Tab-separated table of N, CA and C in Angstrom:
chain	number	residue	atom	x	y	z
R	860	GLU	N	9.729	6.260	-25.391
R	860	GLU	CA	9.214	7.166	-24.384
R	860	GLU	C	9.035	6.409	-23.078
R	861	ASN	N	9.468	7.003	-21.972
R	861	ASN	CA	9.351	6.405	-20.649
R	861	ASN	C	7.931	6.590	-20.134
R	862	MET	N	7.248	5.487	-19.903
R	862	MET	CA	5.862	5.532	-19.442
R	862	MET	C	5.778	5.521	-17.920
R	863	ASP	N	6.898	5.514	-17.248
R	863	ASP	CA	6.921	5.481	-15.796
R	863	ASP	C	6.692	6.891	-15.269
R	864	SER	N	5.522	7.123	-14.734
R	864	SER	CA	5.170	8.468	-14.265
R	864	SER	C	5.400	8.649	-12.770
R	865	ARG	N	6.030	7.674	-12.127
R	865	ARG	CA	6.297	7.805	-10.694
R	865	ARG	C	7.247	8.976	-10.452
R	866	ILE	N	7.034	9.659	-9.352
R	866	ILE	CA	7.859	10.808	-8.989
R	866	ILE	C	8.760	10.409	-7.822
R	867	ALA	N	10.062	10.424	-8.061
R	867	ALA	CA	11.032	10.053	-7.025
R	867	ALA	C	11.181	11.169	-6.009
R	868	LEU	N	11.608	10.797	-4.819
R	868	LEU	CA	11.964	11.789	-3.814
R	868	LEU	C	13.230	12.492	-4.292
R	869	PRO	N	13.295	13.806	-4.187
R	869	PRO	CA	14.496	14.502	-4.646
R	869	PRO	C	15.660	14.329	-3.675
R	870	GLY	N	16.887	14.460	-4.209
R	870	GLY	CA	18.067	14.463	-3.355
R	870	GLY	C	17.921	15.546	-2.303
R	871	GLY	N	18.381	15.249	-1.106
R	871	GLY	CA	18.248	16.202	-0.002
R	871	GLY	C	17.028	15.946	0.862
R	872	THR	N	16.133	15.071	0.425
R	872	THR	CA	14.959	14.731	1.232
R	872	THR	C	15.401	13.959	2.474
R	873	THR	N	14.861	14.324	3.609
R	873	THR	CA	15.135	13.622	4.858
R	873	THR	C	13.949	12.732	5.197
R	874	LEU	N	14.229	11.473	5.450
R	874	LEU	CA	13.207	10.523	5.880
R	874	LEU	C	13.408	10.263	7.367
R	875	ARG	N	12.362	10.481	8.165
R	875	ARG	CA	12.424	10.247	9.607
R	875	ARG	C	11.464	9.128	9.967
R	876	PHE	N	12.001	8.126	10.646
R	876	PHE	CA	11.210	6.992	11.077
R	876	PHE	C	11.443	6.770	12.566
R	877	PHE	N	10.655	5.873	13.127
R	877	PHE	CA	10.844	5.487	14.523
R	877	PHE	C	11.016	3.979	14.589
R	878	ASP	N	11.993	3.541	15.401
R	878	ASP	CA	12.186	2.107	15.566
R	878	ASP	C	11.220	1.581	16.621
R	879	LYS	N	11.286	0.282	16.913
R	879	LYS	CA	10.345	-0.338	17.845
R	879	LYS	C	10.399	0.277	19.238
R	880	SER	N	11.558	0.771	19.639
R	880	SER	CA	11.681	1.356	20.978
R	880	SER	C	11.305	2.834	21.001
R	881	GLY	N	10.904	3.371	19.843
R	881	GLY	CA	10.494	4.769	19.777
R	881	GLY	C	11.615	5.742	19.438
R	882	GLY	N	12.807	5.217	19.210
R	882	GLY	CA	13.930	6.068	18.844
R	882	GLY	C	13.833	6.517	17.396
R	883	ALA	N	14.289	7.719	17.134
R	883	ALA	CA	14.240	8.266	15.777
R	883	ALA	C	15.374	7.703	14.927
R	884	VAL	N	15.055	7.419	13.679
R	884	VAL	CA	16.025	6.965	12.688
R	884	VAL	C	15.884	7.923	11.508
R	885	VAL	N	17.006	8.513	11.087
R	885	VAL	CA	16.956	9.537	10.043
R	885	VAL	C	17.876	9.135	8.888
R	886	PHE	N	17.308	9.160	7.682
R	886	PHE	CA	18.059	8.888	6.462
R	886	PHE	C	17.935	10.103	5.552
R	887	ASP	N	19.009	10.444	4.871
R	887	ASP	CA	18.994	11.545	3.909
R	887	ASP	C	19.208	10.984	2.510
R	888	ILE	N	18.224	11.231	1.640
R	888	ILE	CA	18.297	10.767	0.256
R	888	ILE	C	19.375	11.565	-0.474
R	889	VAL	N	20.256	10.856	-1.192
R	889	VAL	CA	21.279	11.509	-2.006
R	889	VAL	C	20.770	11.645	-3.440
R	890	ARG	N	20.295	10.509	-4.003
R	890	ARG	CA	19.799	10.532	-5.378
R	890	ARG	C	19.072	9.229	-5.680
R	891	GLU	N	18.234	9.262	-6.695
R	891	GLU	CA	17.603	8.049	-7.203
R	891	GLU	C	18.641	7.292	-8.012
R	892	ILE	N	18.668	5.949	-7.845
R	892	ILE	CA	19.620	5.162	-8.630
R	892	ILE	C	18.958	4.114	-9.511
R	893	GLY	N	17.673	3.846	-9.299
R	893	GLY	CA	17.035	2.853	-10.144
R	893	GLY	C	15.573	2.659	-9.803
R	894	ARG	N	14.901	1.912	-10.702
R	894	ARG	CA	13.484	1.613	-10.530
R	894	ARG	C	13.222	0.176	-10.899
R	895	GLY	N	12.317	-0.429	-10.154
R	895	GLY	CA	11.826	-1.756	-10.476
R	895	GLY	C	10.315	-1.684	-10.534
R	896	GLY	N	9.684	-2.808	-10.766
R	896	GLY	CA	8.237	-2.829	-10.862
R	896	GLY	C	7.541	-2.472	-9.563
R	897	SER	N	8.200	-2.728	-8.434
R	897	SER	CA	7.557	-2.481	-7.143
R	897	SER	C	8.160	-1.337	-6.346
R	898	CYS	N	9.280	-0.778	-6.797
R	898	CYS	CA	9.938	0.220	-5.950
R	898	CYS	C	10.823	1.184	-6.743
R	899	ILE	N	11.198	2.240	-6.039
R	899	ILE	CA	12.246	3.154	-6.492
R	899	ILE	C	13.393	2.995	-5.501
R	900	VAL	N	14.624	2.953	-6.006
R	900	VAL	CA	15.796	2.736	-5.165
R	900	VAL	C	16.629	4.013	-5.125
R	901	TYR	N	17.087	4.355	-3.926
R	901	TYR	CA	17.855	5.577	-3.703
R	901	TYR	C	19.183	5.273	-3.031
R	902	ASP	N	20.200	6.073	-3.361
R	902	ASP	CA	21.391	6.173	-2.524
R	902	ASP	C	21.010	7.108	-1.396
R	903	ALA	N	21.444	6.787	-0.191
R	903	ALA	CA	21.125	7.627	0.962
R	903	ALA	C	22.261	7.517	1.966
R	904	VAL	N	22.208	8.352	2.982
R	904	VAL	CA	23.177	8.280	4.070
R	904	VAL	C	22.435	8.263	5.401
R	905	TYR	N	23.091	7.647	6.352
R	905	TYR	CA	22.586	7.538	7.705
R	905	TYR	C	23.709	7.984	8.627
R	906	THR	N	23.423	8.862	9.547
R	906	THR	CA	24.431	9.299	10.506
R	906	THR	C	24.191	8.562	11.815
R	907	ALA	N	25.148	7.733	12.207
R	907	ALA	CA	25.043	6.935	13.430
R	907	ALA	C	25.158	7.842	14.656
R	908	ASN	N	24.794	7.307	15.794
R	908	ASN	CA	24.884	8.066	17.048
R	908	ASN	C	26.306	8.505	17.341
R	909	THR	N	27.287	7.828	16.774
R	909	THR	CA	28.696	8.185	16.967
R	909	THR	C	29.134	9.323	16.055
R	910	GLY	N	28.245	9.695	15.116
R	910	GLY	CA	28.589	10.723	14.140
R	910	GLY	C	29.117	10.156	12.845
R	911	ASP	N	29.370	8.845	12.807
R	911	ASP	CA	29.850	8.207	11.589
R	911	ASP	C	28.746	8.212	10.534
R	912	VAL	N	29.113	8.526	9.296
R	912	VAL	CA	28.153	8.530	8.191
R	912	VAL	C	28.260	7.204	7.460
R	913	LYS	N	27.115	6.542	7.297
R	913	LYS	CA	27.073	5.264	6.602
R	913	LYS	C	26.277	5.425	5.325
R	914	HIS	N	26.810	4.876	4.240
R	914	HIS	CA	26.099	4.900	2.964
R	914	HIS	C	25.158	3.709	2.929
R	915	ILE	N	23.937	3.955	2.497
R	915	ILE	CA	22.930	2.906	2.457
R	915	ILE	C	22.137	3.016	1.169
R	916	ARG	N	21.327	2.020	0.952
R	916	ARG	CA	20.355	2.035	-0.138
R	916	ARG	C	18.973	1.991	0.500
R	917	ILE	N	18.062	2.742	-0.060
R	917	ILE	CA	16.671	2.750	0.400
R	917	ILE	C	15.796	2.306	-0.767
R	918	LYS	N	14.959	1.311	-0.531
R	918	LYS	CA	13.948	0.913	-1.512
R	918	LYS	C	12.611	1.424	-1.006
R	919	GLU	N	11.952	2.202	-1.838
R	919	GLU	CA	10.645	2.749	-1.493
R	919	GLU	C	9.572	1.930	-2.213
R	920	CYS	N	8.655	1.345	-1.463
R	920	CYS	CA	7.557	0.592	-2.077
R	920	CYS	C	6.670	1.584	-2.820
R	921	TYR	N	6.728	1.518	-4.144
R	921	TYR	CA	6.021	2.473	-5.005
R	921	TYR	C	5.742	1.737	-6.320
R	922	PRO	N	4.760	0.797	-6.287
R	922	PRO	CA	4.499	-0.039	-7.462
R	922	PRO	C	4.155	0.769	-8.711
R	923	TYR	N	4.705	0.314	-9.806
R	923	TYR	CA	4.590	0.983	-11.090
R	923	TYR	C	3.159	1.045	-11.609
R	924	LYS	N	2.411	-0.022	-11.507
R	924	LYS	CA	1.120	-0.124	-12.198
R	924	LYS	C	-0.082	0.313	-11.374
R	925	LEU	N	0.100	0.887	-10.214
R	925	LEU	CA	-1.040	1.157	-9.337
R	925	LEU	C	-1.551	2.600	-9.360
R	926	ARG	N	-1.093	3.414	-10.273
R	926	ARG	CA	-1.544	4.815	-10.358
R	926	ARG	C	-1.468	5.490	-8.983
R	927	ILE	N	-0.255	5.590	-8.493
R	927	ILE	CA	-0.006	6.202	-7.189
R	927	ILE	C	0.512	7.608	-7.429
R	928	GLU	N	-0.018	8.548	-6.688
R	928	GLU	CA	0.417	9.938	-6.794
R	928	GLU	C	1.206	10.325	-5.557
R	929	ARG	N	2.214	11.170	-5.771
R	929	ARG	CA	3.007	11.677	-4.651
R	929	ARG	C	2.598	13.124	-4.388
R	930	GLY	N	2.205	13.392	-3.149
R	930	GLY	CA	1.861	14.753	-2.762
R	930	GLY	C	3.108	15.596	-2.558
R	931	GLU	N	2.936	16.886	-2.398
R	931	GLU	CA	4.070	17.794	-2.195
R	931	GLU	C	4.867	17.442	-0.944
R	932	ASN	N	4.195	16.838	0.034
R	932	ASN	CA	4.872	16.465	1.280
R	932	ASN	C	5.573	15.104	1.176
R	933	GLY	N	5.561	14.469	-0.017
R	933	GLY	CA	6.201	13.179	-0.228
R	933	GLY	C	5.282	12.000	-0.003
R	934	TYR	N	4.082	12.238	0.508
R	934	TYR	CA	3.133	11.186	0.838
R	934	TYR	C	2.593	10.525	-0.432
R	935	LEU	N	2.495	9.200	-0.425
R	935	LEU	CA	1.972	8.453	-1.573
R	935	LEU	C	0.517	8.083	-1.330
R	936	LYS	N	-0.298	8.287	-2.362
R	936	LYS	CA	-1.725	7.955	-2.290
R	936	LYS	C	-2.098	7.221	-3.569
R	937	ALA	N	-2.732	6.049	-3.389
R	937	ALA	CA	-3.088	5.207	-4.529
R	937	ALA	C	-4.546	5.389	-4.910
R	938	ALA	N	-4.831	5.220	-6.196
R	938	ALA	CA	-6.213	5.244	-6.678
R	938	ALA	C	-6.973	4.055	-6.096
R	939	ASN	N	-6.306	2.904	-5.976
R	939	ASN	CA	-6.910	1.716	-5.385
R	939	ASN	C	-6.117	1.375	-4.122
R	940	ASN	N	-6.617	1.830	-2.982
R	940	ASN	CA	-5.891	1.670	-1.731
R	940	ASN	C	-5.718	0.207	-1.335
R	941	LEU	N	-6.698	-0.650	-1.634
R	941	LEU	CA	-6.592	-2.060	-1.278
R	941	LEU	C	-5.416	-2.725	-2.004
R	942	LEU	N	-5.256	-2.444	-3.294
R	942	LEU	CA	-4.128	-3.009	-4.039
R	942	LEU	C	-2.802	-2.495	-3.502
R	943	PHE	N	-2.754	-1.218	-3.126
R	943	PHE	CA	-1.525	-0.641	-2.579
R	943	PHE	C	-1.214	-1.274	-1.220
R	944	GLU	N	-2.212	-1.460	-0.375
R	944	GLU	CA	-1.991	-2.106	0.923
R	944	GLU	C	-1.473	-3.524	0.726
R	945	ASN	N	-2.020	-4.245	-0.242
R	945	ASN	CA	-1.538	-5.594	-0.545
R	945	ASN	C	-0.085	-5.565	-1.018
R	946	ALA	N	0.258	-4.583	-1.841
R	946	ALA	CA	1.638	-4.452	-2.330
R	946	ALA	C	2.594	-4.172	-1.169
R	947	LYS	N	2.180	-3.325	-0.229
R	947	LYS	CA	3.023	-3.024	0.933
R	947	LYS	C	3.194	-4.251	1.821
R	948	GLU	N	2.142	-5.027	1.998
R	948	GLU	CA	2.240	-6.253	2.794
R	948	GLU	C	3.189	-7.249	2.127
R	949	LYS	N	3.127	-7.356	0.801
R	949	LYS	CA	4.042	-8.243	0.080
R	949	LYS	C	5.481	-7.751	0.216
R	950	PHE	N	5.687	-6.447	0.145
R	950	PHE	CA	7.011	-5.838	0.312
R	950	PHE	C	7.577	-6.213	1.685
R	951	LYS	N	6.761	-6.106	2.735
R	951	LYS	CA	7.188	-6.469	4.094
R	951	LYS	C	7.479	-7.964	4.190
R	952	SER	N	6.609	-8.769	3.597
R	952	SER	CA	6.786	-10.216	3.622
R	952	SER	C	8.068	-10.612	2.891
R	953	ASP	N	8.335	-9.967	1.755
R	953	ASP	CA	9.554	-10.245	0.995
R	953	ASP	C	10.794	-9.880	1.797
R	954	PHE	N	10.722	-8.813	2.596
R	954	PHE	CA	11.836	-8.411	3.461
R	954	PHE	C	12.135	-9.530	4.458
R	955	SER	N	11.095	-10.028	5.119
R	955	SER	CA	11.285	-11.100	6.107
R	955	SER	C	11.793	-12.374	5.445
R	956	LEU	N	11.225	-12.713	4.313
R	956	LEU	CA	11.659	-13.893	3.577
R	956	LEU	C	13.122	-13.746	3.153
R	957	GLY	N	13.470	-12.566	2.640
R	957	GLY	CA	14.845	-12.318	2.197
R	957	GLY	C	15.849	-12.462	3.317
R	958	ASN	N	15.493	-11.988	4.511
R	958	ASN	CA	16.416	-12.124	5.635
R	958	ASN	C	16.712	-13.580	5.923
R	959	GLY	N	15.719	-14.433	5.801
R	959	GLY	CA	15.928	-15.854	6.032
R	959	GLY	C	16.701	-16.530	4.914
R	960	LEU	N	16.447	-16.126	3.685
R	960	LEU	CA	17.084	-16.784	2.537
R	960	LEU	C	18.527	-16.362	2.315
R	961	PHE	N	18.866	-15.123	2.611
R	961	PHE	CA	20.189	-14.624	2.260
R	961	PHE	C	21.273	-14.973	3.273
R	962	TYR	N	20.891	-15.533	4.387
R	962	TYR	CA	21.892	-15.961	5.359
R	962	TYR	C	22.034	-17.462	5.248
R	963	SER	N	23.250	-17.927	5.172
R	963	SER	CA	23.487	-19.354	4.979
R	963	SER	C	24.528	-19.823	5.984
R	964	GLY	N	24.075	-20.444	7.072
R	964	GLY	CA	24.987	-20.976	8.074
R	964	GLY	C	25.868	-19.892	8.662
R	965	ASP	N	27.165	-20.142	8.653
R	965	ASP	CA	28.096	-19.173	9.233
R	965	ASP	C	28.615	-18.172	8.208
R	966	LEU	N	28.054	-18.201	6.994
R	966	LEU	CA	28.481	-17.261	5.961
R	966	LEU	C	27.828	-15.914	6.187
R	967	PHE	N	28.574	-14.866	5.963
R	967	PHE	CA	27.961	-13.542	6.056
R	967	PHE	C	27.063	-13.338	4.856
R	968	ASP	N	26.242	-12.349	4.938
R	968	ASP	CA	25.273	-12.067	3.882
R	968	ASP	C	26.007	-11.407	2.721
R	969	ALA	N	26.441	-12.200	1.758
R	969	ALA	CA	27.286	-11.705	0.679
R	969	ALA	C	26.528	-10.965	-0.409
R	970	LEU	N	25.200	-11.101	-0.458
R	970	LEU	CA	24.455	-10.470	-1.537
R	970	LEU	C	23.719	-9.207	-1.097
R	971	THR	N	23.310	-9.150	0.124
R	971	THR	CA	22.599	-7.974	0.601
R	971	THR	C	22.741	-7.920	2.102
R	972	ASN	N	22.643	-6.774	2.665
R	972	ASN	CA	22.750	-6.641	4.104
R	972	ASN	C	21.673	-5.682	4.562
R	973	THR	N	20.461	-6.192	4.687
R	973	THR	CA	19.337	-5.343	5.050
R	973	THR	C	19.461	-4.882	6.489
R	974	ILE	N	19.070	-3.646	6.710
R	974	ILE	CA	19.103	-3.083	8.053
R	974	ILE	C	17.741	-3.267	8.706
R	975	ASP	N	16.716	-2.711	8.066
R	975	ASP	CA	15.383	-2.770	8.657
R	975	ASP	C	14.366	-2.268	7.647
R	976	ILE	N	13.112	-2.362	8.037
R	976	ILE	CA	12.021	-1.875	7.205
R	976	ILE	C	11.241	-0.863	8.029
R	977	TYR	N	10.822	0.221	7.383
R	977	TYR	CA	10.160	1.323	8.073
R	977	TYR	C	8.919	1.754	7.303
R	978	SER	N	7.963	2.329	8.018
R	978	SER	CA	6.759	2.882	7.396
R	978	SER	C	6.788	4.393	7.507
R	979	GLY	N	6.329	5.057	6.439
R	979	GLY	CA	6.246	6.514	6.416
R	979	GLY	C	5.764	6.972	5.054
R	980	ASN	N	5.284	8.185	4.977
R	980	ASN	CA	4.811	8.764	3.714
R	980	ASN	C	3.738	7.914	3.046
R	981	GLY	N	2.998	7.137	3.835
R	981	GLY	CA	1.947	6.300	3.270
R	981	GLY	C	2.453	5.047	2.607
R	982	THR	N	3.743	4.724	2.777
R	982	THR	CA	4.318	3.540	2.147
R	982	THR	C	5.321	2.872	3.072
R	983	VAL	N	6.133	1.981	2.514
R	983	VAL	CA	7.109	1.224	3.278
R	983	VAL	C	8.478	1.404	2.619
R	984	TYR	N	9.523	1.483	3.447
R	984	TYR	CA	10.893	1.657	2.972
R	984	TYR	C	11.777	0.551	3.534
R	985	LEU	N	12.652	0.024	2.706
R	985	LEU	CA	13.629	-0.972	3.123
R	985	LEU	C	15.005	-0.329	3.078
R	986	ALA	N	15.723	-0.385	4.193
R	986	ALA	CA	17.075	0.171	4.255
R	986	ALA	C	18.087	-0.971	4.230
R	987	SER	N	19.103	-0.842	3.373
R	987	SER	CA	20.171	-1.840	3.255
R	987	SER	C	21.512	-1.140	3.312
R	988	GLU	N	22.469	-1.790	3.977
R	988	GLU	CA	23.818	-1.230	3.988
R	988	GLU	C	24.398	-1.304	2.590
R	989	TYR	N	25.222	-0.326	2.254
R	989	TYR	CA	25.855	-0.329	0.945
R	989	TYR	C	27.088	0.555	0.976
R	990	SER	N	28.112	0.106	0.313
R	990	SER	CA	29.300	0.920	0.107
R	990	SER	C	29.942	0.472	-1.190
R	991	ALA	N	30.058	1.371	-2.140
R	991	ALA	CA	30.652	1.027	-3.431
R	991	ALA	C	32.074	0.497	-3.272
R	992	GLU	N	32.764	0.924	-2.210
R	992	GLU	CA	34.138	0.462	-1.992
R	992	GLU	C	34.181	-0.976	-1.504
R	993	ASN	N	33.052	-1.499	-1.022
R	993	ASN	CA	33.040	-2.837	-0.447
R	993	ASN	C	32.260	-3.838	-1.288
R	994	THR	N	32.222	-3.636	-2.586
R	994	THR	CA	31.557	-4.604	-3.459
R	994	THR	C	32.600	-5.323	-4.302
R	995	LEU	N	32.171	-6.419	-4.880
R	995	LEU	CA	33.069	-7.181	-5.739
R	995	LEU	C	33.513	-6.357	-6.944
R	996	ALA	N	32.695	-5.392	-7.366
R	996	ALA	CA	33.039	-4.551	-8.522
R	996	ALA	C	34.312	-3.750	-8.272
R	997	SER	N	34.586	-3.409	-7.016
R	997	SER	CA	35.768	-2.592	-6.728
R	997	SER	C	36.852	-3.357	-5.973
R	998	TYR	N	36.612	-4.639	-5.721
R	998	TYR	CA	37.537	-5.437	-4.931
R	998	TYR	C	38.471	-6.218	-5.843
R	999	CYS	N	39.705	-6.235	-5.493
R	999	CYS	CA	40.690	-7.012	-6.244
R	999	CYS	C	41.228	-8.098	-5.304
R	1000	PRO	N	40.729	-9.330	-5.446
R	1000	PRO	CA	41.192	-10.405	-4.564
R	1000	PRO	C	42.712	-10.548	-4.634
R	1001	LYS	N	43.305	-10.794	-3.463
R	1001	LYS	CA	44.763	-10.869	-3.387
R	1001	LYS	C	45.299	-12.270	-3.645
R	1002	SER	N	44.404	-13.250	-3.618
R	1002	SER	CA	44.872	-14.620	-3.818
R	1002	SER	C	43.763	-15.464	-4.434
R	1003	LEU	N	44.156	-16.631	-4.909
R	1003	LEU	CA	43.183	-17.584	-5.429
R	1003	LEU	C	42.244	-18.023	-4.306
R	1004	LYS	N	42.777	-18.145	-3.100
R	1004	LYS	CA	41.960	-18.532	-1.947
R	1004	LYS	C	40.845	-17.508	-1.712
R	1005	ASP	N	41.149	-16.196	-1.832
R	1005	ASP	CA	40.126	-15.152	-1.684
R	1005	ASP	C	39.043	-15.297	-2.753
R	1006	CYS	N	39.465	-15.567	-3.993
R	1006	CYS	CA	38.501	-15.742	-5.096
R	1006	CYS	C	37.577	-16.917	-4.822
R	1007	ILE	N	38.147	-18.027	-4.412
R	1007	ILE	CA	37.354	-19.229	-4.136
R	1007	ILE	C	36.399	-18.978	-2.973
R	1008	SER	N	36.854	-18.285	-1.967
R	1008	SER	CA	36.016	-17.985	-0.805
R	1008	SER	C	34.797	-17.152	-1.200
R	1009	ILE	N	35.007	-16.151	-2.033
R	1009	ILE	CA	33.901	-15.290	-2.484
R	1009	ILE	C	32.907	-16.101	-3.312
R	1010	VAL	N	33.422	-16.868	-4.267
R	1010	VAL	CA	32.546	-17.675	-5.120
R	1010	VAL	C	31.767	-18.676	-4.267
R	1011	ARG	N	32.427	-19.295	-3.307
R	1011	ARG	CA	31.770	-20.276	-2.447
R	1011	ARG	C	30.642	-19.625	-1.642
R	1012	GLN	N	30.902	-18.465	-1.063
R	1012	GLN	CA	29.885	-17.788	-0.253
R	1012	GLN	C	28.654	-17.438	-1.090
R	1013	VAL	N	28.886	-16.854	-2.251
R	1013	VAL	CA	27.770	-16.467	-3.116
R	1013	VAL	C	27.024	-17.708	-3.594
R	1014	ALA	N	27.755	-18.747	-3.984
R	1014	ALA	CA	27.119	-19.980	-4.465
R	1014	ALA	C	26.272	-20.633	-3.374
R	1015	CYS	N	26.749	-20.645	-2.151
R	1015	CYS	CA	25.983	-21.244	-1.045
R	1015	CYS	C	24.689	-20.485	-0.792
R	1016	ILE	N	24.760	-19.182	-0.821
R	1016	ILE	CA	23.553	-18.382	-0.608
R	1016	ILE	C	22.580	-18.581	-1.765
R	1017	LEU	N	23.083	-18.561	-2.995
R	1017	LEU	CA	22.211	-18.781	-4.154
R	1017	LEU	C	21.587	-20.173	-4.123
R	1018	GLN	N	22.363	-21.171	-3.726
R	1018	GLN	CA	21.831	-22.532	-3.640
R	1018	GLN	C	20.696	-22.589	-2.627
R	1019	LYS	N	20.850	-21.907	-1.501
R	1019	LYS	CA	19.795	-21.889	-0.487
R	1019	LYS	C	18.537	-21.203	-1.032
R	1020	ILE	N	18.713	-20.089	-1.698
R	1020	ILE	CA	17.575	-19.369	-2.282
R	1020	ILE	C	16.859	-20.262	-3.297
R	1021	HIS	N	17.609	-20.868	-4.180
R	1021	HIS	CA	17.027	-21.700	-5.235
R	1021	HIS	C	16.381	-22.961	-4.661
R	1022	SER	N	16.973	-23.543	-3.633
R	1022	SER	CA	16.389	-24.751	-3.037
R	1022	SER	C	15.057	-24.449	-2.356
R	1023	GLU	N	14.833	-23.193	-1.989
R	1023	GLU	CA	13.551	-22.779	-1.398
R	1023	GLU	C	12.519	-22.445	-2.482
R	1024	GLY	N	12.930	-22.563	-3.755
R	1024	GLY	CA	11.992	-22.341	-4.850
R	1024	GLY	C	11.974	-20.925	-5.394
R	1025	TYR	N	12.965	-20.133	-5.036
R	1025	TYR	CA	13.040	-18.750	-5.514
R	1025	TYR	C	14.203	-18.600	-6.477
R	1026	LEU	N	14.121	-17.587	-7.311
R	1026	LEU	CA	15.162	-17.318	-8.290
R	1026	LEU	C	15.689	-15.909	-8.067
R	1027	TYR	N	16.980	-15.778	-7.823
R	1027	TYR	CA	17.601	-14.472	-7.633
R	1027	TYR	C	18.186	-14.038	-8.970
R	1028	LEU	N	17.672	-12.941	-9.521
R	1028	LEU	CA	18.052	-12.542	-10.880
R	1028	LEU	C	18.895	-11.272	-10.943
R	1029	ASP	N	19.483	-10.871	-9.834
R	1029	ASP	CA	20.240	-9.622	-9.845
R	1029	ASP	C	21.687	-9.845	-9.391
R	1030	ILE	N	22.294	-10.918	-9.868
R	1030	ILE	CA	23.691	-11.201	-9.532
R	1030	ILE	C	24.572	-10.359	-10.432
R	1031	LYS	N	25.355	-9.521	-9.804
R	1031	LYS	CA	26.339	-8.712	-10.524
R	1031	LYS	C	27.362	-8.239	-9.498
R	1032	PRO	N	28.557	-7.867	-9.919
R	1032	PRO	CA	29.597	-7.469	-8.981
R	1032	PRO	C	29.179	-6.355	-8.018
R	1033	ASP	N	28.336	-5.429	-8.480
R	1033	ASP	CA	27.903	-4.336	-7.589
R	1033	ASP	C	27.012	-4.832	-6.454
R	1034	ASN	N	26.421	-6.025	-6.583
R	1034	ASN	CA	25.516	-6.541	-5.552
R	1034	ASN	C	26.161	-7.597	-4.654
R	1035	VAL	N	27.447	-7.839	-4.828
R	1035	VAL	CA	28.151	-8.777	-3.965
R	1035	VAL	C	29.011	-7.959	-3.013
R	1036	LEU	N	28.699	-8.048	-1.724
R	1036	LEU	CA	29.430	-7.273	-0.727
R	1036	LEU	C	30.657	-8.028	-0.278
C-alpha cells in the first residue's frame, strides 16, 4: 500500500511566477512523473516570448514526512510551518549548490540544466530544461569519439561533485542531456 498521501498538481494546472525584474513566467503542468522524499516532479511546458514551446521538468518542494496539505487552490500548508520553511530553504540552497557543482570548466551541464527557482503556492519550484529527444536514452552516438566525449563530460562533472563531498545517485541515460 502506498503511504504517500501527497496530492500532486493535476495536468493542465498553470503555474504563474514573477522573475526578479517583475516579468511573468508561466509553466503548464502536463503530468506528474515521479516523487522523491522532498518533492514531486512534473513534466511541464513553457511558452517562450517567441511562441516556441519548451519541454521542462518542474520539481515542487513538497516533503513527504511533514504532513502538508494541498488546498483546492493548489496552496501547500504544513502542520509544522517551521520544518516546512527549513525544507524550502534547503531546497533553495541545494539549487544554488547544484548550479555550482554541475558545471565543470568549459563542459556543458551534461546531467541537468536548471533554469531557475520560483516561489508560489506556499512552496518553492525548481524548473529544469528537458527534452526526451535530447537525452542519452534516445541518442545514438555516430562515432567512438562521440561516445568518449559523452563519457568524459559526465565523468568530469561526477568527479567534481564527488570531490566536493557529495554523491550523485541518479545517473541514468534519461538524466544525461
